[in-house]
Amino acid sequence: MSVFQCGLGECYVLDSAKHSLYLNDVEKCVSKRVGSYQSYDRLCNLVHSCRVLGAADEDLDFMDELLQIDSIDDGELLLLMHAFSLYQNQQPYSFTTGDKRALVGILMSQSDRAKQILFQRVECVESIILKAIRIYGFPHISTKLIQAQALVAAEKYDKVLRMAFGAGRDEHHSNNCLSQYLAPVGQFIKP
């Protein structure tokens, strides 16, 4: 939360997050999403500590624009509708997502409004880790990520993090790896 400079009570998740993450089925969540029981417990705490987003204001024209972008799923559509409402009402917000495919789809689309509401407002795992390194230092973050990798089933551990952190990987390597992964959507990443 140091990266976001806020508390969990100031963060929002979609109501559907607990279902899409299988939080009501421990075994399914561990096997399909997080790879370990410790990660499941932390994920539950995170999701349940956030506030739930209500219905977004509907703007049918903007919704139609978003529906033209193949890579946007229902969850991203709802988040984008909320972001659009906040943007129109000049309210501060950050847009956090793990769906880089949706971000690339928006970047390649004709939706200038979607690009505008995301411009320098997006955070994702890689950008959060880069900022955490600036706050806590590379040795601390690297140690935590290497320890986490040892606890999580290999096929469930993030591939980019596996490439960026581990034995023989220094800060320069990690920063380059994470930055290269973010480069295609760099204009959306929050500075």
Coordinates of N, CA and C in Angstrom, one line a residue:
M1 N 0.8 -1.2 0.0 CA 0.0 0.0 0.0 C 0.9 1.3 0.0
S2 N 2.1 1.1 0.3 CA 3.1 2.2 0.3 C 3.2 2.8 -1.1
V3 N 3.1 1.9 -2.1 CA 3.2 2.3 -3.5 C 2.0 3.2 -3.9
F4 N 0.8 2.8 -3.4 CA -0.4 3.5 -3.7 C -0.6 4.7 -2.8
Q5 N 0.1 4.8 -1.7 CA 0.0 5.8 -0.8 C -1.4 6.0 -0.2
C6 N -2.0 4.8 0.1 CA -3.3 4.7 0.7 C -3.5 3.5 1.5
G7 N -4.6 3.3 2.2 CA -4.9 2.1 2.9 C -5.9 1.2 2.1
L8 N -6.0 0.0 2.5 CA -6.9 -0.9 1.8 C -8.3 -0.4 1.7
G9 N -8.7 0.3 2.8 CA -10.1 0.8 2.8 C -10.4 1.8 1.8
E10 N -9.3 2.3 1.1 CA -9.5 3.3 0.0 C -9.4 2.6 -1.3
C11 N -9.3 1.3 -1.3 CA -9.2 0.5 -2.6 C -10.5 -0.1 -2.8
Y12 N -10.8 -0.3 -4.1 CA -12.1 -0.9 -4.5 C -11.8 -2.1 -5.4
V13 N -12.7 -3.1 -5.3 CA -12.6 -4.3 -6.2 C -14.1 -4.5 -6.7
L14 N -14.1 -5.1 -7.9 CA -15.4 -5.5 -8.4 C -16.0 -6.6 -7.5
D15 N -17.4 -6.6 -7.4 CA -18.0 -7.6 -6.6 C -17.7 -9.0 -7.2
S16 N -17.5 -9.1 -8.5 CA -17.2 -10.4 -9.2 C -15.8 -10.9 -8.9
A17 N -14.9 -10.1 -8.2 CA -13.6 -10.5 -8.0 C -13.5 -11.8 -7.1
K18 N -14.4 -11.8 -6.1 CA -14.3 -13.0 -5.2 C -14.7 -14.3 -5.9
H19 N -15.6 -14.1 -6.9 CA -16.0 -15.3 -7.7 C -15.0 -15.7 -8.8
S20 N -14.4 -14.7 -9.5 CA -13.5 -15.0 -10.5 C -12.1 -15.5 -9.9
L21 N -11.9 -15.2 -8.7 CA -10.7 -15.7 -8.0 C -10.9 -17.0 -7.2
Y22 N -12.2 -17.4 -7.2 CA -12.6 -18.7 -6.5 C -12.3 -18.6 -5.0
L23 N -12.6 -17.4 -4.4 CA -12.3 -17.3 -3.0 C -13.2 -18.1 -2.1
N24 N -14.3 -18.5 -2.6 CA -15.2 -19.4 -1.9 C -14.9 -20.9 -2.0
D25 N -13.9 -21.2 -2.7 CA -13.4 -22.6 -2.9 C -11.9 -22.6 -2.8
V26 N -11.4 -22.9 -1.6 CA -10.0 -22.8 -1.3 C -9.2 -23.7 -2.3
E27 N -9.5 -24.9 -2.4 CA -8.8 -25.8 -3.3 C -8.7 -25.3 -4.7
K28 N -9.8 -24.9 -5.2 CA -9.9 -24.4 -6.6 C -9.0 -23.1 -6.8
C29 N -9.1 -22.2 -5.8 CA -8.3 -21.0 -5.8 C -6.8 -21.3 -5.8
V30 N -6.4 -22.2 -4.9 CA -5.0 -22.6 -4.9 C -4.6 -23.2 -6.2
S31 N -5.4 -24.2 -6.7 CA -4.9 -24.9 -7.9 C -5.0 -24.1 -9.2
K32 N -6.0 -23.2 -9.3 CA -6.2 -22.4 -10.5 C -5.6 -21.0 -10.5
R33 N -5.4 -20.4 -9.3 CA -5.1 -19.0 -9.2 C -3.7 -18.7 -8.6
V34 N -3.6 -19.2 -7.3 CA -2.5 -18.6 -6.5 C -1.4 -19.6 -6.2
G35 N -1.6 -20.9 -6.2 CA -0.5 -21.9 -6.1 C -0.1 -22.3 -4.7
S36 N -0.6 -21.6 -3.7 CA -0.3 -21.9 -2.3 C -1.4 -21.5 -1.3
Y37 N -1.4 -22.1 -0.2 CA -2.4 -21.8 0.8 C -2.1 -20.4 1.5
Q38 N -0.8 -20.1 1.6 CA -0.4 -18.8 2.2 C -0.9 -17.7 1.2
S39 N -0.7 -17.9 -0.1 CA -1.1 -16.9 -1.0 C -2.6 -16.7 -1.0
Y40 N -3.3 -17.9 -0.8 CA -4.8 -17.8 -0.8 C -5.2 -16.9 0.4
D41 N -4.6 -17.2 1.6 CA -5.0 -16.4 2.8 C -4.7 -14.9 2.6
R42 N -3.6 -14.6 1.9 CA -3.3 -13.2 1.7 C -4.2 -12.5 0.7
L43 N -4.6 -13.3 -0.4 CA -5.5 -12.8 -1.4 C -6.9 -12.5 -0.7
C44 N -7.3 -13.5 0.1 CA -8.6 -13.3 0.8 C -8.6 -12.0 1.6
N45 N -7.6 -11.8 2.4 CA -7.4 -10.7 3.2 C -7.5 -9.4 2.4
L46 N -6.7 -9.4 1.3 CA -6.7 -8.3 0.4 C -8.1 -7.9 -0.2
V47 N -8.7 -8.9 -0.8 CA -10.0 -8.7 -1.4 C -11.1 -8.3 -0.4
H48 N -11.1 -8.9 0.7 CA -12.1 -8.6 1.8 C -11.9 -7.3 2.5
S49 N -10.6 -6.8 2.4 CA -10.3 -5.5 3.0 C -10.6 -4.3 2.1
C50 N -10.8 -4.6 0.9 CA -11.2 -3.5 -0.1 C -12.7 -3.3 -0.1
R51 N -13.1 -2.1 -0.5 CA -14.5 -1.8 -0.7 C -14.9 -2.3 -2.0
V52 N -16.2 -2.6 -2.1 CA -16.8 -3.2 -3.4 C -17.3 -2.1 -4.2
L53 N -17.0 -2.1 -5.5 CA -17.6 -1.1 -6.4 C -19.0 -1.4 -6.7
G54 N -19.8 -0.3 -6.6 CA -21.2 -0.5 -7.0 C -21.4 -0.4 -8.5
A55 N -22.6 -0.1 -8.9 CA -22.8 0.0 -10.4 C -22.2 1.2 -10.9
A56 N -21.6 1.1 -12.1 CA -21.0 2.3 -12.7 C -22.1 3.1 -13.5
D57 N -21.8 4.4 -13.6 CA -22.7 5.2 -14.4 C -22.6 4.7 -15.8
E58 N -23.7 4.6 -16.5 CA -23.7 4.1 -17.8 C -23.7 5.2 -18.9
D59 N -22.7 5.1 -19.7 CA -22.6 5.9 -20.9 C -22.6 5.0 -22.1
L60 N -23.7 4.9 -22.7 CA -23.9 3.9 -23.8 C -22.9 4.1 -25.0
D61 N -22.6 5.3 -25.3 CA -21.7 5.5 -26.4 C -20.3 5.0 -26.0
F62 N -19.8 5.3 -24.8 CA -18.5 4.8 -24.4 C -18.5 3.3 -24.2
M63 N -19.6 2.8 -23.7 CA -19.7 1.3 -23.6 C -19.6 0.7 -25.0
D64 N -20.3 1.3 -26.0 CA -20.2 0.7 -27.3 C -18.8 0.8 -27.9
E65 N -18.1 1.9 -27.6 CA -16.6 2.0 -28.0 C -15.8 0.8 -27.4
L66 N -16.0 0.6 -26.1 CA -15.3 -0.5 -25.4 C -15.7 -1.9 -26.0
L67 N -16.9 -2.1 -26.3 CA -17.3 -3.4 -26.8 C -16.7 -3.7 -28.2
Q68 N -16.2 -2.7 -28.9 CA -15.6 -2.9 -30.2 C -14.2 -3.4 -30.0
I69 N -13.7 -3.4 -28.8 CA -12.3 -3.9 -28.5 C -12.4 -5.3 -28.0
D70 N -11.9 -6.2 -28.9 CA -12.0 -7.7 -28.6 C -11.3 -8.1 -27.3
S71 N -10.3 -7.5 -26.9 CA -9.5 -8.0 -25.8 C -10.0 -7.6 -24.4
I72 N -11.1 -6.8 -24.4 CA -11.7 -6.4 -23.1 C -12.8 -7.4 -22.6
D73 N -12.5 -7.9 -21.4 CA -13.5 -8.8 -20.9 C -14.5 -8.1 -20.0
D74 N -15.5 -8.7 -19.4 CA -16.5 -8.1 -18.7 C -16.0 -7.3 -17.5
G75 N -15.0 -7.9 -16.8 CA -14.4 -7.2 -15.6 C -13.7 -5.9 -16.0
E76 N -12.9 -6.0 -17.0 CA -12.3 -4.8 -17.5 C -13.3 -3.7 -18.0
L77 N -14.3 -4.2 -18.6 CA -15.3 -3.3 -19.1 C -16.0 -2.5 -17.9
L78 N -16.3 -3.2 -16.9 CA -16.9 -2.5 -15.7 C -15.9 -1.6 -15.1
L79 N -14.6 -2.0 -14.9 CA -13.6 -1.1 -14.4 C -13.4 0.2 -15.2
L80 N -13.4 0.0 -16.5 CA -13.3 1.1 -17.4 C -14.5 2.1 -17.3
M81 N -15.7 1.5 -17.2 CA -16.8 2.4 -17.0 C -16.7 3.2 -15.7
H82 N -16.3 2.6 -14.6 CA -16.0 3.3 -13.4 C -15.0 4.4 -13.6
A83 N -13.9 4.0 -14.2 CA -12.8 5.0 -14.5 C -13.3 6.2 -15.3
F84 N -14.1 5.9 -16.3 CA -14.7 6.9 -17.2 C -15.6 7.9 -16.4
S85 N -16.4 7.4 -15.5 CA -17.2 8.2 -14.6 C -16.4 9.1 -13.7
L86 N -15.3 8.5 -13.1 CA -14.4 9.3 -12.2 C -13.7 10.4 -13.0
Y87 N -13.3 10.0 -14.2 CA -12.6 11.0 -15.1 C -13.5 12.1 -15.5
Q88 N -14.7 11.8 -15.8 CA -15.7 12.9 -16.2 C -16.0 13.8 -15.0
N89 N -16.0 13.2 -13.8 CA -16.3 14.0 -12.6 C -15.1 14.6 -12.0
Q90 N -13.9 14.5 -12.7 CA -12.7 15.0 -12.2 C -12.3 14.5 -10.9
Q91 N -12.6 13.3 -10.6 CA -12.2 12.6 -9.3 C -10.9 11.9 -9.5
P92 N -10.0 11.9 -8.5 CA -8.8 11.1 -8.6 C -9.0 9.6 -8.6
Y93 N -8.2 8.9 -9.4 CA -8.3 7.4 -9.4 C -7.0 6.8 -10.0
S94 N -6.8 5.6 -9.6 CA -5.8 4.8 -10.3 C -6.5 3.5 -10.8
F95 N -6.0 3.0 -11.8 CA -6.6 1.8 -12.5 C -5.6 0.7 -12.4
T96 N -5.9 -0.3 -11.5 CA -5.0 -1.4 -11.3 C -5.6 -2.7 -12.0
T97 N -4.7 -3.3 -12.8 CA -5.2 -4.5 -13.6 C -4.0 -5.4 -13.8
G98 N -4.3 -6.7 -14.0 CA -3.3 -7.6 -14.4 C -3.5 -8.1 -15.8
D99 N -4.4 -7.4 -16.5 CA -4.7 -7.8 -17.9 C -4.0 -6.9 -18.9
K100 N -2.8 -7.3 -19.2 CA -2.0 -6.5 -20.2 C -2.6 -6.6 -21.6
R101 N -3.2 -7.7 -21.9 CA -3.8 -7.9 -23.2 C -4.9 -6.9 -23.4
A102 N -5.7 -6.5 -22.4 CA -6.7 -5.5 -22.5 C -6.1 -4.1 -22.7
L103 N -5.0 -3.9 -22.0 CA -4.3 -2.6 -22.2 C -3.8 -2.4 -23.6
V104 N -3.2 -3.5 -24.1 CA -2.7 -3.4 -25.5 C -3.8 -3.3 -26.5
G105 N -4.9 -4.0 -26.2 CA -6.1 -3.8 -27.1 C -6.6 -2.4 -27.1
I106 N -6.6 -1.7 -26.0 CA -7.1 -0.3 -25.9 C -6.1 0.6 -26.7
L107 N -4.8 0.3 -26.5 CA -3.8 1.1 -27.2 C -3.9 1.0 -28.7
M108 N -4.2 -0.2 -29.2 CA -4.4 -0.4 -30.6 C -5.7 0.0 -31.2
S109 N -6.7 0.3 -30.3 CA -8.0 0.6 -30.7 C -8.2 2.1 -31.2
Q110 N -9.4 2.4 -31.6 CA -9.7 3.8 -32.0 C -10.3 4.6 -30.9
S111 N -10.4 4.0 -29.7 CA -11.0 4.7 -28.6 C -10.1 5.7 -27.9
D112 N -10.2 6.9 -28.3 CA -9.3 7.9 -27.7 C -9.8 8.2 -26.3
R113 N -11.1 8.0 -26.0 CA -11.5 8.2 -24.6 C -10.9 7.2 -23.7
A114 N -10.9 5.9 -24.1 CA -10.3 4.9 -23.2 C -8.8 5.2 -23.0
K115 N -8.1 5.6 -24.0 CA -6.7 5.9 -23.9 C -6.5 7.1 -23.0
Q116 N -7.4 8.1 -23.1 CA -7.3 9.3 -22.2 C -7.5 9.0 -20.8
I117 N -8.5 8.1 -20.4 CA -8.8 7.8 -19.0 C -7.7 7.0 -18.4
L118 N -7.0 6.2 -19.2 CA -5.9 5.4 -18.7 C -4.6 6.0 -18.7
F119 N -4.4 7.1 -19.4 CA -3.1 7.7 -19.6 C -2.5 8.0 -18.2
Q120 N -1.3 7.4 -17.9 CA -0.6 7.6 -16.7 C -1.4 7.3 -15.4
R121 N -2.4 6.4 -15.5 CA -3.2 6.1 -14.3 C -3.2 4.6 -14.0
V122 N -2.5 3.8 -14.7 CA -2.5 2.3 -14.6 C -1.4 1.8 -13.7
E123 N -1.7 0.9 -12.9 CA -0.7 0.1 -12.1 C -0.9 -1.3 -12.4
C124 N 0.1 -2.1 -12.5 CA 0.0 -3.5 -12.6 C 1.2 -4.1 -11.8
V125 N 1.2 -5.4 -11.7 CA 2.2 -6.1 -10.9 C 3.6 -5.5 -11.1
E126 N 4.0 -5.5 -12.4 CA 5.4 -5.1 -12.7 C 5.7 -3.6 -12.3
S127 N 4.7 -2.7 -12.5 CA 5.0 -1.3 -12.1 C 5.0 -1.2 -10.6
I128 N 4.1 -1.9 -9.9 CA 4.1 -1.9 -8.5 C 5.4 -2.4 -7.9
I129 N 6.0 -3.4 -8.5 CA 7.2 -4.0 -8.0 C 8.4 -3.0 -8.2
L130 N 8.4 -2.3 -9.4 CA 9.4 -1.3 -9.7 C 9.4 -0.2 -8.6
K131 N 8.2 0.2 -8.3 CA 8.0 1.3 -7.3 C 8.4 0.8 -5.9
A132 N 8.0 -0.4 -5.6 CA 8.4 -1.0 -4.3 C 9.9 -1.1 -4.1
I133 N 10.6 -1.4 -5.2 CA 12.1 -1.4 -5.2 C 12.6 -0.1 -4.8
R134 N 12.0 1.0 -5.4 CA 12.5 2.4 -5.1 C 12.2 2.7 -3.6
I135 N 11.1 2.2 -3.1 CA 10.8 2.5 -1.7 C 11.6 1.6 -0.7
Y136 N 11.7 0.3 -0.9 CA 12.3 -0.6 0.0 C 13.7 -1.1 -0.3
G137 N 14.1 -0.9 -1.6 CA 15.4 -1.3 -2.0 C 15.3 -2.7 -2.7
F138 N 16.2 -2.9 -3.6 CA 16.2 -4.1 -4.4 C 16.4 -5.4 -3.5
P139 N 17.4 -5.4 -2.6 CA 17.6 -6.6 -1.9 C 16.4 -7.1 -1.1
H140 N 15.6 -6.2 -0.5 CA 14.4 -6.5 0.3 C 13.4 -7.1 -0.6
I141 N 13.1 -6.5 -1.7 CA 12.0 -6.9 -2.6 C 12.4 -8.2 -3.3
S142 N 13.7 -8.3 -3.8 CA 14.2 -9.5 -4.4 C 14.1 -10.7 -3.5
T143 N 14.5 -10.6 -2.2 CA 14.4 -11.6 -1.2 C 13.0 -12.1 -1.1
K144 N 12.0 -11.2 -0.9 CA 10.6 -11.5 -0.8 C 10.1 -12.3 -2.0
L145 N 10.4 -11.9 -3.2 CA 9.9 -12.5 -4.4 C 10.6 -13.9 -4.6
I146 N 11.8 -14.0 -4.2 CA 12.5 -15.4 -4.3 C 11.9 -16.3 -3.3
Q147 N 11.6 -15.8 -2.1 CA 10.9 -16.7 -1.1 C 9.5 -17.1 -1.5
A148 N 8.8 -16.1 -2.1 CA 7.5 -16.4 -2.6 C 7.5 -17.5 -3.7
Q149 N 8.5 -17.4 -4.6 CA 8.6 -18.3 -5.7 C 8.8 -19.7 -5.1
A150 N 9.5 -19.9 -4.0 CA 9.8 -21.2 -3.4 C 8.5 -21.8 -2.8
L151 N 7.5 -20.9 -2.5 CA 6.3 -21.4 -1.8 C 5.2 -21.7 -2.8
V152 N 5.3 -21.2 -4.0 CA 4.2 -21.3 -5.0 C 4.6 -22.4 -6.1
A153 N 3.5 -23.1 -6.5 CA 3.8 -24.1 -7.6 C 4.3 -23.4 -8.8
A154 N 5.3 -24.0 -9.4 CA 6.0 -23.3 -10.5 C 5.1 -22.8 -11.6
E155 N 4.1 -23.6 -12.0 CA 3.2 -23.2 -13.1 C 2.3 -22.1 -12.7
K156 N 2.2 -21.8 -11.4 CA 1.3 -20.7 -10.9 C 2.1 -19.4 -10.7
Y157 N 3.4 -19.5 -10.6 CA 4.2 -18.3 -10.3 C 4.4 -17.5 -11.6
D158 N 4.2 -16.2 -11.4 CA 4.3 -15.3 -12.6 C 5.5 -15.5 -13.4
K159 N 5.4 -15.6 -14.7 CA 6.5 -15.9 -15.5 C 7.5 -14.7 -15.6
V160 N 7.0 -13.5 -15.7 CA 7.8 -12.4 -15.8 C 8.6 -12.2 -14.5
L161 N 8.0 -12.4 -13.3 CA 8.7 -12.3 -12.1 C 9.8 -13.4 -12.0
R162 N 9.5 -14.6 -12.5 CA 10.5 -15.7 -12.5 C 11.7 -15.3 -13.3
M163 N 11.4 -14.6 -14.5 CA 12.6 -14.2 -15.3 C 13.3 -13.0 -14.7
A164 N 12.6 -12.2 -13.9 CA 13.2 -11.0 -13.4 C 14.0 -11.2 -12.1
F165 N 13.6 -12.2 -11.3 CA 14.2 -12.3 -10.0 C 14.6 -13.8 -9.8
G166 N 15.7 -13.9 -9.1 CA 16.2 -15.3 -8.8 C 17.7 -15.3 -8.7
A167 N 18.3 -16.4 -8.5 CA 19.7 -16.6 -8.4 C 20.5 -15.9 -9.5
G168 N 21.4 -15.1 -9.2 CA 22.3 -14.5 -10.3 C 21.7 -13.3 -11.0
R169 N 20.5 -12.9 -10.6 CA 19.8 -11.8 -11.2 C 20.0 -10.5 -10.3
D170 N 20.6 -9.5 -10.9 CA 20.8 -8.3 -10.1 C 19.7 -7.2 -10.4
E171 N 19.9 -6.1 -9.7 CA 18.9 -5.0 -9.9 C 18.7 -4.6 -11.3
H172 N 19.8 -4.4 -12.0 CA 19.8 -4.0 -13.4 C 19.0 -4.9 -14.2
H173 N 19.3 -6.2 -14.1 CA 18.5 -7.2 -14.8 C 17.1 -7.2 -14.5
S174 N 16.7 -7.1 -13.2 CA 15.3 -7.1 -12.8 C 14.6 -5.9 -13.4
N175 N 15.2 -4.7 -13.2 CA 14.6 -3.5 -13.7 C 14.4 -3.5 -15.2
N176 N 15.4 -4.0 -16.0 CA 15.2 -4.1 -17.4 C 14.1 -5.1 -17.8
C177 N 14.1 -6.2 -17.2 CA 13.1 -7.2 -17.5 C 11.7 -6.7 -17.2
L178 N 11.4 -6.1 -16.1 CA 10.1 -5.5 -15.8 C 9.8 -4.3 -16.7
S179 N 10.7 -3.5 -16.9 CA 10.5 -2.3 -17.8 C 10.2 -2.7 -19.2
Q180 N 10.9 -3.7 -19.8 CA 10.6 -4.2 -21.1 C 9.2 -4.8 -21.2
Y181 N 8.8 -5.5 -20.2 CA 7.5 -6.1 -20.2 C 6.4 -5.0 -20.2
L182 N 6.7 -3.9 -19.5 CA 5.7 -2.7 -19.5 C 5.8 -1.8 -20.7
A183 N 6.9 -1.9 -21.4 CA 7.1 -0.9 -22.5 C 5.9 -0.8 -23.5
P184 N 5.3 -1.9 -23.9 CA 4.2 -1.7 -24.9 C 3.0 -0.9 -24.4
V185 N 2.8 -0.8 -23.1 CA 1.7 0.0 -22.5 C 2.3 1.1 -21.6
G186 N 3.5 1.5 -21.9 CA 4.2 2.5 -21.0 C 3.4 3.8 -20.8
Q187 N 2.7 4.2 -21.9 CA 2.0 5.5 -21.7 C 0.9 5.4 -20.7
F188 N 0.4 4.2 -20.4 CA -0.7 4.1 -19.4 C -0.2 4.0 -18.0
I189 N 1.1 3.6 -17.8 CA 1.6 3.3 -16.5 C 1.8 4.6 -15.7
K190 N 1.3 4.6 -14.5 CA 1.4 5.7 -13.6 C 2.9 6.0 -13.2
P191 N 3.3 7.3 -13.4 CA 4.8 7.6 -13.1 C 5.0 7.4 -11.6

